[in-house]
JSON list of C-alpha atoms in Angstrom, two decimals:
[
{"chain": "D", "resi": 1, "resn": "MET", "atom": "CA", "xyz": [21.22, 125.00, 77.31]},
{"chain": "D", "resi": 2, "resn": "PRO", "atom": "CA", "xyz": [23.88, 122.59, 78.63]},
{"chain": "D", "resi": 3, "resn": "LYS", "atom": "CA", "xyz": [23.48, 121.49, 82.24]},
{"chain": "D", "resi": 4, "resn": "THR", "atom": "CA", "xyz": [25.64, 119.55, 84.68]},
{"chain": "D", "resi": 5, "resn": "VAL", "atom": "CA", "xyz": [24.84, 117.95, 88.03]},
{"chain": "D", "resi": 6, "resn": "ILE", "atom": "CA", "xyz": [27.87, 117.32, 90.24]},
{"chain": "D", "resi": 7, "resn": "ASN", "atom": "CA", "xyz": [27.98, 114.79, 93.10]},
{"chain": "D", "resi": 8, "resn": "GLY", "atom": "CA", "xyz": [30.72, 113.42, 95.27]},
{"chain": "D", "resi": 9, "resn": "THR", "atom": "CA", "xyz": [31.17, 109.66, 95.28]},
{"chain": "D", "resi": 10, "resn": "TRP", "atom": "CA", "xyz": [31.35, 109.50, 99.07]},
{"chain": "D", "resi": 11, "resn": "ASP", "atom": "CA", "xyz": [34.06, 106.84, 98.76]},
{"chain": "D", "resi": 12, "resn": "THR", "atom": "CA", "xyz": [36.19, 108.44, 101.50]},
{"chain": "D", "resi": 13, "resn": "ALA", "atom": "CA", "xyz": [33.31, 108.98, 103.93]},
{"chain": "D", "resi": 14, "resn": "HIS", "atom": "CA", "xyz": [32.72, 106.82, 106.97]},
{"chain": "D", "resi": 15, "resn": "PRO", "atom": "CA", "xyz": [30.73, 103.74, 105.85]},
{"chain": "D", "resi": 16, "resn": "ASP", "atom": "CA", "xyz": [27.71, 104.77, 107.94]},
{"chain": "D", "resi": 17, "resn": "HIS", "atom": "CA", "xyz": [27.63, 108.23, 106.36]},
{"chain": "D", "resi": 18, "resn": "ARG", "atom": "CA", "xyz": [27.99, 106.77, 102.89]},
{"chain": "D", "resi": 19, "resn": "GLU", "atom": "CA", "xyz": [25.19, 104.27, 103.49]},
{"chain": "D", "resi": 20, "resn": "PHE", "atom": "CA", "xyz": [22.68, 106.63, 105.09]},
{"chain": "D", "resi": 21, "resn": "THR", "atom": "CA", "xyz": [23.46, 109.91, 103.34]},
{"chain": "D", "resi": 22, "resn": "GLY", "atom": "CA", "xyz": [25.84, 109.46, 100.44]},
{"chain": "D", "resi": 23, "resn": "THR", "atom": "CA", "xyz": [23.86, 106.75, 98.68]},
{"chain": "D", "resi": 24, "resn": "ALA", "atom": "CA", "xyz": [20.68, 108.83, 98.80]},
{"chain": "D", "resi": 25, "resn": "LEU", "atom": "CA", "xyz": [22.38, 112.01, 97.59]},
{"chain": "D", "resi": 26, "resn": "MET", "atom": "CA", "xyz": [24.11, 110.17, 94.72]},
{"chain": "D", "resi": 27, "resn": "ALA", "atom": "CA", "xyz": [20.74, 108.70, 93.69]},
{"chain": "D", "resi": 28, "resn": "CYS", "atom": "CA", "xyz": [19.13, 112.15, 93.83]},
{"chain": "D", "resi": 29, "resn": "GLY", "atom": "CA", "xyz": [21.90, 113.57, 91.64]},
{"chain": "D", "resi": 30, "resn": "ALA", "atom": "CA", "xyz": [21.50, 110.80, 89.08]},
{"chain": "D", "resi": 31, "resn": "TYR", "atom": "CA", "xyz": [17.73, 111.21, 89.04]},
{"chain": "D", "resi": 32, "resn": "LEU", "atom": "CA", "xyz": [17.91, 115.00, 88.73]},
{"chain": "D", "resi": 33, "resn": "ALA", "atom": "CA", "xyz": [20.43, 114.82, 85.89]},
{"chain": "D", "resi": 34, "resn": "GLY", "atom": "CA", "xyz": [18.20, 112.41, 84.00]},
{"chain": "D", "resi": 35, "resn": "ALA", "atom": "CA", "xyz": [15.07, 114.45, 84.65]},
{"chain": "D", "resi": 36, "resn": "ILE", "atom": "CA", "xyz": [16.55, 117.68, 83.29]},
{"chain": "D", "resi": 37, "resn": "GLY", "atom": "CA", "xyz": [18.73, 116.15, 80.56]},
{"chain": "D", "resi": 38, "resn": "ALA", "atom": "CA", "xyz": [21.98, 117.10, 82.28]},
{"chain": "D", "resi": 39, "resn": "ARG", "atom": "CA", "xyz": [25.40, 115.53, 82.30]},
{"chain": "D", "resi": 40, "resn": "HIS", "atom": "CA", "xyz": [25.99, 113.78, 85.65]},
{"chain": "D", "resi": 41, "resn": "VAL", "atom": "CA", "xyz": [29.51, 114.02, 87.05]},
{"chain": "D", "resi": 42, "resn": "ARG", "atom": "CA", "xyz": [30.59, 112.10, 90.13]},
{"chain": "D", "resi": 43, "resn": "VAL", "atom": "CA", "xyz": [33.73, 113.48, 91.75]},
{"chain": "D", "resi": 44, "resn": "SER", "atom": "CA", "xyz": [35.85, 110.74, 93.28]},
{"chain": "D", "resi": 45, "resn": "GLY", "atom": "CA", "xyz": [37.11, 111.42, 96.77]},
{"chain": "D", "resi": 46, "resn": "ALA", "atom": "CA", "xyz": [34.44, 114.01, 97.50]},
{"chain": "D", "resi": 47, "resn": "GLY", "atom": "CA", "xyz": [31.43, 113.85, 99.77]},
{"chain": "D", "resi": 48, "resn": "HIS", "atom": "CA", "xyz": [28.64, 116.36, 100.42]},
{"chain": "D", "resi": 49, "resn": "ALA", "atom": "CA", "xyz": [30.70, 119.35, 99.22]},
{"chain": "D", "resi": 50, "resn": "PRO", "atom": "CA", "xyz": [32.70, 118.34, 96.13]},
{"chain": "D", "resi": 51, "resn": "HIS", "atom": "CA", "xyz": [33.52, 122.00, 95.42]},
{"chain": "D", "resi": 52, "resn": "GLN", "atom": "CA", "xyz": [35.35, 122.12, 98.77]},
{"chain": "D", "resi": 53, "resn": "ASP", "atom": "CA", "xyz": [36.75, 118.58, 98.79]},
{"chain": "D", "resi": 54, "resn": "ARG", "atom": "CA", "xyz": [38.06, 118.59, 95.19]},
{"chain": "D", "resi": 55, "resn": "PRO", "atom": "CA", "xyz": [37.95, 122.19, 93.90]},
{"chain": "D", "resi": 56, "resn": "ASP", "atom": "CA", "xyz": [40.31, 121.64, 90.96]},
{"chain": "D", "resi": 57, "resn": "GLU", "atom": "CA", "xyz": [38.16, 118.83, 89.56]},
{"chain": "D", "resi": 58, "resn": "VAL", "atom": "CA", "xyz": [34.91, 120.73, 90.06]},
{"chain": "D", "resi": 59, "resn": "ASN", "atom": "CA", "xyz": [36.40, 123.87, 88.49]},
{"chain": "D", "resi": 60, "resn": "ALA", "atom": "CA", "xyz": [37.50, 121.83, 85.46]},
{"chain": "D", "resi": 61, "resn": "VAL", "atom": "CA", "xyz": [33.96, 120.43, 85.08]},
{"chain": "D", "resi": 62, "resn": "LEU", "atom": "CA", "xyz": [32.48, 123.93, 85.33]},
{"chain": "D", "resi": 63, "resn": "ALA", "atom": "CA", "xyz": [35.01, 125.34, 82.85]},
{"chain": "D", "resi": 64, "resn": "ARG", "atom": "CA", "xyz": [34.02, 122.66, 80.30]},
{"chain": "D", "resi": 65, "resn": "LEU", "atom": "CA", "xyz": [30.35, 123.42, 80.90]},
{"chain": "D", "resi": 66, "resn": "TRP", "atom": "CA", "xyz": [30.82, 127.17, 80.42]},
{"chain": "D", "resi": 67, "resn": "GLN", "atom": "CA", "xyz": [32.87, 126.63, 77.27]},
{"chain": "D", "resi": 68, "resn": "SER", "atom": "CA", "xyz": [30.22, 124.41, 75.69]}
]
């Protein structure tokens, strides 16, 4: 079954938030994707909630997943 893990890149977040939260969450996403054999997608310009920050990009990723 195809799987996808989606993370924001936290590149627009305040540097403190990126350092203390974003870096850890991006690492967790990468680890989880590897552990379950999933595709890992990082959404540029998004933080903790990529589906809210960049809905068109997240919807496109989900559409590709559902079509596979």
